[in-house]
CSV table of C-alpha atoms (C1' of nucleotides) in Angstrom, one decimal:
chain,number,residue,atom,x,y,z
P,1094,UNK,CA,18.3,0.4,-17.0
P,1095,UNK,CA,15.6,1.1,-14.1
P,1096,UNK,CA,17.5,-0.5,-10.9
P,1097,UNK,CA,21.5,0.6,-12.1
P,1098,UNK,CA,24.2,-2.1,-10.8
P,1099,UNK,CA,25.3,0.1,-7.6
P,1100,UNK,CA,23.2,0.0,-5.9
P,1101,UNK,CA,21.9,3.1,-3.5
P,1102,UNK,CA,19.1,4.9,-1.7
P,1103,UNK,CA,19.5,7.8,-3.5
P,1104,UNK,CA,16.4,7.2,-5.6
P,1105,UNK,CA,14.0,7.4,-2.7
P,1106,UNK,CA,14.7,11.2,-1.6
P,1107,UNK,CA,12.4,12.5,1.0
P,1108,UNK,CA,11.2,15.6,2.0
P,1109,UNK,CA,11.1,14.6,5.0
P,1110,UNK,CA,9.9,13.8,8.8
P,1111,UNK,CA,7.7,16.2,10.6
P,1112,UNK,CA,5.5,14.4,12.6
P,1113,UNK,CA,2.3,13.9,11.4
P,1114,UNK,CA,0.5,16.9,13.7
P,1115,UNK,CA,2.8,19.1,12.5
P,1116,UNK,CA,0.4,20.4,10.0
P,1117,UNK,CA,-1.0,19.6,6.8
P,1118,UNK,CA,1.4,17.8,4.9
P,1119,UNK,CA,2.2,18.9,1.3
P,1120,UNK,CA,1.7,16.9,-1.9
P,1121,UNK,CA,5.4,16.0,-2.2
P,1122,UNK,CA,6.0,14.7,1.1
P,1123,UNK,CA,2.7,13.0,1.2
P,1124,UNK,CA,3.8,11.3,-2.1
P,1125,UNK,CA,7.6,10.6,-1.1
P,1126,UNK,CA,5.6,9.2,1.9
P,1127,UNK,CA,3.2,7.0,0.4
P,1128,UNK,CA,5.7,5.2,-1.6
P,1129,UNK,CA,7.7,4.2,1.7
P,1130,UNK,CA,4.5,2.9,3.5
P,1131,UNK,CA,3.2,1.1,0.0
P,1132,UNK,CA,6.7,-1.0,0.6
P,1133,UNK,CA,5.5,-1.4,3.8
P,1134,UNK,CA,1.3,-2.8,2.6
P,1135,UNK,CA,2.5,-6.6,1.7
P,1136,UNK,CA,2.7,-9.4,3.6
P,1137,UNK,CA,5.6,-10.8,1.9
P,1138,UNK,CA,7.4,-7.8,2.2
P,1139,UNK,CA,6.8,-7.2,6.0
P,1140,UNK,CA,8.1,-10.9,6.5
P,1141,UNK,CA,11.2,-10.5,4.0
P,1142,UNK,CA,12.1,-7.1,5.9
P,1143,UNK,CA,11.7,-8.9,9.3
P,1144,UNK,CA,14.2,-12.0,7.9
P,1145,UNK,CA,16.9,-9.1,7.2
P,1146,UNK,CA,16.3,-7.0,10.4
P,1147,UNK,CA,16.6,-10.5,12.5
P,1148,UNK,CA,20.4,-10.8,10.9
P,1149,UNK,CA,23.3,-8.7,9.7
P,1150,UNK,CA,22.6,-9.6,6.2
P,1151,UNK,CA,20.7,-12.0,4.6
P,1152,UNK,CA,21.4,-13.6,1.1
P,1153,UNK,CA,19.0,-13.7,-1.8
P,1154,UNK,CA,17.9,-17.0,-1.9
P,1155,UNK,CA,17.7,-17.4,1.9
P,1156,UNK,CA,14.5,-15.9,1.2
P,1157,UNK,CA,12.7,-17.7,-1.2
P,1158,UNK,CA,12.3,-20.7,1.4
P,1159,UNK,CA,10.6,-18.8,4.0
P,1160,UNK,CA,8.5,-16.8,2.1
P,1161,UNK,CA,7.3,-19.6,-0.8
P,1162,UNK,CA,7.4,-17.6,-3.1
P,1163,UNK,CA,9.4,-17.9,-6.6
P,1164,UNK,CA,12.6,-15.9,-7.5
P,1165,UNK,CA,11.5,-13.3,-10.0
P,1166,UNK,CA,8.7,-12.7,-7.1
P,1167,UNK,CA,11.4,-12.6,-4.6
P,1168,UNK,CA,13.6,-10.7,-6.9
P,1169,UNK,CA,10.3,-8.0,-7.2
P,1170,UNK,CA,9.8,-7.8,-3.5
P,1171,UNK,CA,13.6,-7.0,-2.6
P,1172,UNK,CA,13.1,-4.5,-5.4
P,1173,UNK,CA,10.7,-2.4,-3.9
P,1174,UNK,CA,11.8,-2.6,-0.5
P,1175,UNK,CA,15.4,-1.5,-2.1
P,1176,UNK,CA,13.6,1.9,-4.6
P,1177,UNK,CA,12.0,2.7,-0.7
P,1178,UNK,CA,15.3,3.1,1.0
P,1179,UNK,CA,14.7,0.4,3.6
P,1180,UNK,CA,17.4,-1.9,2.4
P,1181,UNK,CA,20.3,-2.0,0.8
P,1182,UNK,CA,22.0,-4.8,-1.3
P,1183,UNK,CA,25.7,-5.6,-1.9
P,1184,UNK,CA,26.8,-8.2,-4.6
P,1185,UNK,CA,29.5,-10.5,-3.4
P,1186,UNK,CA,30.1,-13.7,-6.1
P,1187,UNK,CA,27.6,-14.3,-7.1
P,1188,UNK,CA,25.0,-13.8,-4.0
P,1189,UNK,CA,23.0,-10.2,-3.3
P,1190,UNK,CA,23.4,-9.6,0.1
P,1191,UNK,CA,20.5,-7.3,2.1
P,1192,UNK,CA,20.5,-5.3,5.0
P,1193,UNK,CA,17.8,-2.8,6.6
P,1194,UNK,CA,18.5,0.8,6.9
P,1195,UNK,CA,17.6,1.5,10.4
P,1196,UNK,CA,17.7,5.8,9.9
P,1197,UNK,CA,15.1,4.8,7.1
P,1198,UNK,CA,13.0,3.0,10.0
P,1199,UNK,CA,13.3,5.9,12.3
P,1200,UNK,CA,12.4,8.3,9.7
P,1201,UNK,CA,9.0,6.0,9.5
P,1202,UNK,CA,8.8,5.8,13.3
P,1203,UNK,CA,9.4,9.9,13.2
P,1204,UNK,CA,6.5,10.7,11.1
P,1205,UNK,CA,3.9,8.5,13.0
P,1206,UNK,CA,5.3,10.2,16.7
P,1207,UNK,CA,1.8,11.6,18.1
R,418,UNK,CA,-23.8,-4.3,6.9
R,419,UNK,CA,-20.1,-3.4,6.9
R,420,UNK,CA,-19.1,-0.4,8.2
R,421,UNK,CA,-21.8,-0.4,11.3
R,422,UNK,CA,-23.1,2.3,12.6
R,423,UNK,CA,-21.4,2.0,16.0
R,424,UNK,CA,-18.1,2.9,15.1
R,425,UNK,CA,-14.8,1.2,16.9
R,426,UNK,CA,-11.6,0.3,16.5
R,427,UNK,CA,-12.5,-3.7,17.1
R,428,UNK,CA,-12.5,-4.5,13.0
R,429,UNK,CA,-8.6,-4.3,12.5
R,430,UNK,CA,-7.4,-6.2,15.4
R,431,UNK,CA,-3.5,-6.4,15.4
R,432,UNK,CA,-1.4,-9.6,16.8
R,433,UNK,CA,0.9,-7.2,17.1
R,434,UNK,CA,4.0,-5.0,17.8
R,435,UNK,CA,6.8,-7.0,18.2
R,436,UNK,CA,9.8,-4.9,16.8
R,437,UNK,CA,11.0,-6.5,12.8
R,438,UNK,CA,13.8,-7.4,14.1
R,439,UNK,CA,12.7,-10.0,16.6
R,440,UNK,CA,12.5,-13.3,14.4
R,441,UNK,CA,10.6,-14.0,11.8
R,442,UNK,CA,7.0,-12.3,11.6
R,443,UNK,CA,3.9,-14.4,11.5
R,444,UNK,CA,1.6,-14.7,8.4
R,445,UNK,CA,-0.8,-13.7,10.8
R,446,UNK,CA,1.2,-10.6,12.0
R,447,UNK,CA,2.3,-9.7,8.2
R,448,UNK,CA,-1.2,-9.4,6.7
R,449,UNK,CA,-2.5,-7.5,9.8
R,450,UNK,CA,0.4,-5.2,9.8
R,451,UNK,CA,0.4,-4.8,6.1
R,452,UNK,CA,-3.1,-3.8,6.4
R,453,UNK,CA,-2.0,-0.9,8.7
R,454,UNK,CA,0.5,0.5,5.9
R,455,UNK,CA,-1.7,0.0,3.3
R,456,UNK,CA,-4.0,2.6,4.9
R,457,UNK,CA,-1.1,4.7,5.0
R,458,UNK,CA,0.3,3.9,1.5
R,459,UNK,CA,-1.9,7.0,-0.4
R,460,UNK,CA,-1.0,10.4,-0.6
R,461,UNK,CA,-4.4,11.2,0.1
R,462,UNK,CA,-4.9,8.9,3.1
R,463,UNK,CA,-1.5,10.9,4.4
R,464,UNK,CA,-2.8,14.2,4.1
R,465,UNK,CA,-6.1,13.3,5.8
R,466,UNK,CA,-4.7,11.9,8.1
R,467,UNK,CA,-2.3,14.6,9.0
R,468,UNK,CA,-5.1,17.5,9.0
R,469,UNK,CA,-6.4,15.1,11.5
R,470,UNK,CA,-3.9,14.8,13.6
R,471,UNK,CA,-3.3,19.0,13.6
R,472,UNK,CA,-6.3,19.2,15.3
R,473,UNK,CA,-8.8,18.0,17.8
R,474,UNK,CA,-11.4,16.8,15.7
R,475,UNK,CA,-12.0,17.1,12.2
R,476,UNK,CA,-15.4,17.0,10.1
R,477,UNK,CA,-15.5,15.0,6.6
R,478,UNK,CA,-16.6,18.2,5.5
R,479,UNK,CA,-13.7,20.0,6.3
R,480,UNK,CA,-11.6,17.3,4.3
R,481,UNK,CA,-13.2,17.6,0.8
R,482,UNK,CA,-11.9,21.0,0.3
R,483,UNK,CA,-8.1,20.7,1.5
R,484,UNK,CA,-8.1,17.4,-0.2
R,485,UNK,CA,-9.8,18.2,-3.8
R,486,UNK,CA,-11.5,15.2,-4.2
R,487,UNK,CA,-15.1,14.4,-4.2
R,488,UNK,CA,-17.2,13.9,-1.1
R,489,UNK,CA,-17.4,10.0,-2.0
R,490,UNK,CA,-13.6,9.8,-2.4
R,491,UNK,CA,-13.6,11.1,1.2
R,492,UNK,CA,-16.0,9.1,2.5
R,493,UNK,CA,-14.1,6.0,0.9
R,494,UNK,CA,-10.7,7.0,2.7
R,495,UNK,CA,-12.0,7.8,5.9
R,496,UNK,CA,-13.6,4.8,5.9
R,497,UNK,CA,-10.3,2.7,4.8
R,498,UNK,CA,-8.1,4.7,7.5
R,499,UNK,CA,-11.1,4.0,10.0
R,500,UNK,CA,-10.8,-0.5,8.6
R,501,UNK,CA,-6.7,-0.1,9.6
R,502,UNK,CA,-8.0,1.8,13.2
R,503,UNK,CA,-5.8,4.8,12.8
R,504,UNK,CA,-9.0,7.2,13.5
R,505,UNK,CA,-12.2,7.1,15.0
R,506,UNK,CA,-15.5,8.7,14.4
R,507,UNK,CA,-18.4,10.0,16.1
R,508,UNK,CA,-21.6,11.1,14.6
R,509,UNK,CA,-23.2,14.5,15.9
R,510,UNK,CA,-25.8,15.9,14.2
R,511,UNK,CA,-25.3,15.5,10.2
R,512,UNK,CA,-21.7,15.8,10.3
R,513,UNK,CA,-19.2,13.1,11.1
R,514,UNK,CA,-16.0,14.0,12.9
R,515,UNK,CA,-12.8,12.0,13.0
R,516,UNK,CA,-9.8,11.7,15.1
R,517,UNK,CA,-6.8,10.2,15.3
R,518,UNK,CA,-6.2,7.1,17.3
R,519,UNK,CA,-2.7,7.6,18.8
R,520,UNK,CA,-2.1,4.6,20.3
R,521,UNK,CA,-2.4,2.8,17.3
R,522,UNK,CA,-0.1,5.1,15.9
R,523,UNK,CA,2.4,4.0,18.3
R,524,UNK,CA,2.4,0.4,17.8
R,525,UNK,CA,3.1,1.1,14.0
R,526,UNK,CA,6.1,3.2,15.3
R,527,UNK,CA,6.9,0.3,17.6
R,528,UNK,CA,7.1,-2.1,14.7
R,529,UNK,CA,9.9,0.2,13.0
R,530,UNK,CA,11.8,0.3,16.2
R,531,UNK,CA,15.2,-1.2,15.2
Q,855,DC,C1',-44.3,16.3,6.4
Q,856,DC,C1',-41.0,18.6,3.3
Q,857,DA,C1',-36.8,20.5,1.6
Q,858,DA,C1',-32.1,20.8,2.4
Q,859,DT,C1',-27.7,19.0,4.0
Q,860,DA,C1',-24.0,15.8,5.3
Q,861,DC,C1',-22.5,11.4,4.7
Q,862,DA,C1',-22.6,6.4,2.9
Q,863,DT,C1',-23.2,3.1,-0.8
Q,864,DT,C1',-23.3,1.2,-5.4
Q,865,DG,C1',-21.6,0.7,-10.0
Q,866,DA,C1',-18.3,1.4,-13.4
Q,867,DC,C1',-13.9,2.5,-15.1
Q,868,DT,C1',-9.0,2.9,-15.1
Q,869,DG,C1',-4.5,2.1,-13.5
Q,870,DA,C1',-1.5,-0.1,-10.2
Q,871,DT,C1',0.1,-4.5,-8.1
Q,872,DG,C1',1.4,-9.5,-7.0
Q,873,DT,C1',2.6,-13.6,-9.2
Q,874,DC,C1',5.1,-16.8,-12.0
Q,875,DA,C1',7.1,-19.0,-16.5
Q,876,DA,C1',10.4,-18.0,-19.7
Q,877,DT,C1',14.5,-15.8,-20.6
Q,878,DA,C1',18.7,-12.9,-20.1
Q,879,DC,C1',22.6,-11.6,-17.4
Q,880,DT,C1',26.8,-12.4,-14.6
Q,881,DA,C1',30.2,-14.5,-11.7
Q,882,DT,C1',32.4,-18.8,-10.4
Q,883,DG,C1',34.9,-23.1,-11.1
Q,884,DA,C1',36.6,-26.6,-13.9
K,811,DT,C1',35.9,-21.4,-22.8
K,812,DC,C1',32.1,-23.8,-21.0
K,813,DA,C1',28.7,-25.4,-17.7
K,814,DT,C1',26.5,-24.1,-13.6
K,815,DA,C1',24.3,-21.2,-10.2
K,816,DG,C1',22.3,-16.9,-8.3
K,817,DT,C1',19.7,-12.8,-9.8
K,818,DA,C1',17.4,-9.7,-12.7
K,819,DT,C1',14.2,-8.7,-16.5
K,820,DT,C1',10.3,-9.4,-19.5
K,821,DG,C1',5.7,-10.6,-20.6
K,822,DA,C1',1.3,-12.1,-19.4
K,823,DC,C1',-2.4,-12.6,-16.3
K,824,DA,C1',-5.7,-11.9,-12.5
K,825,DT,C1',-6.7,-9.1,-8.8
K,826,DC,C1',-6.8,-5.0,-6.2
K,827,DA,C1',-7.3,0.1,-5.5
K,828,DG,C1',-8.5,5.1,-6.4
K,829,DT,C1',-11.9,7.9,-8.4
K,830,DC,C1',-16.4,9.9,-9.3
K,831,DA,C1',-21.5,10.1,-10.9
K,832,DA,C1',-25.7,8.6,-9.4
K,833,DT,C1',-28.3,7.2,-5.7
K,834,DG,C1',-29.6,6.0,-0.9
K,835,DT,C1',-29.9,7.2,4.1
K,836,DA,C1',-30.4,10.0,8.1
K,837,DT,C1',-30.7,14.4,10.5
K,838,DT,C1',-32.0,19.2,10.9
K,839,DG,C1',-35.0,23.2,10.3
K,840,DG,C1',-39.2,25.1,8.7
DNA sequence: CCAATACATTGACTGATGTCAATACTATGA
DNA sequence: TCATAGTATTGACATCAGTCAATGTATTGG
């Protein structure tokens, strides 16, 4: 039900952006926020987003290998990264293809500018 | 015994900032980095951080207020945000006052860079 | 030295998180 | 239609993380 078969980064809507100087942020954004960087705060993650960035698209179960870690686990990582809006998944067969979201990267970057 | 009383940066030392998309990141490199965005993964943390970063200095006292949590609450994510070397401190008289460590800042940015 | 203040630490509790075995789902190929 | 393969989901478990009351520490002012 959670996680719907097309798959988008709608769910991950954030306010949005201003650099961090640029005030006191609010709840929301500070929420919307946190969620992105808590994709960020695990190891496996960081590795698994690094694997896609390196490539145009990397399968599934190209990742279990590298990471040693199980497929329900890997299945859990891609997950979160995907609810965050850093990746995005296509099905093709019967493989789930990744990619990163660079504007989601930038919007990152943008925050953490001075 | 943790948490010395000379404050620094030294604690969270980063292998560091090589942009995701340049090969595979180390273990090394992942746990570090994750370290980073698990400072930044709270909502609270975020807001700190950013009342912070509005101004020159900020005192903890100044923090409890804006924040609405209790002055051991503060204490504890100063003290997590200080770990992950995102701000510094300096005692002066009774109060503490913290500021953000833009550099570090910037090699987090660099991380996201493509 | 004493009282007050600003901050840090400890201990306890609750809720979130990473992990995997078992199982279900879905697309392919025979 | 059936067996297989790639993923997703569920359930369970152990660990981690956020929170605050109570307490400790250090600095100032009287």
């Amino acid at each position: 039900m959670s996680h719907p078969k097309t798959i988008s980064v709608d769910d991950a809507v954030v306010s949005c952006c201003a650099p961090l100087s640029d005030g006191a942020m609010s709840e929301i954004e500070a929420g919307d926020m946190a969620q992105i960087f808590g994709a960020l705060s695990d190891p496996a993650r960081l590795r698994m987003l690094s694997l896609i960035a390196s490539q145009d698209e990397v399968c599934s179960c190209a990742l279990e290998g590298p990471l040693g870690k199980s497929q329900p686990t890997i299945s859990h990582h891609t997950r979160i990264l995907l609810e965050a809006g850093l990746i995005i998944g296509e099905k093709r067969g019967r493989w789930m293809w990744w990619r990163v979201v660079p504007d989601r990267l930038k919007v990152v970057a943008r925050i953490l500018s001075v």
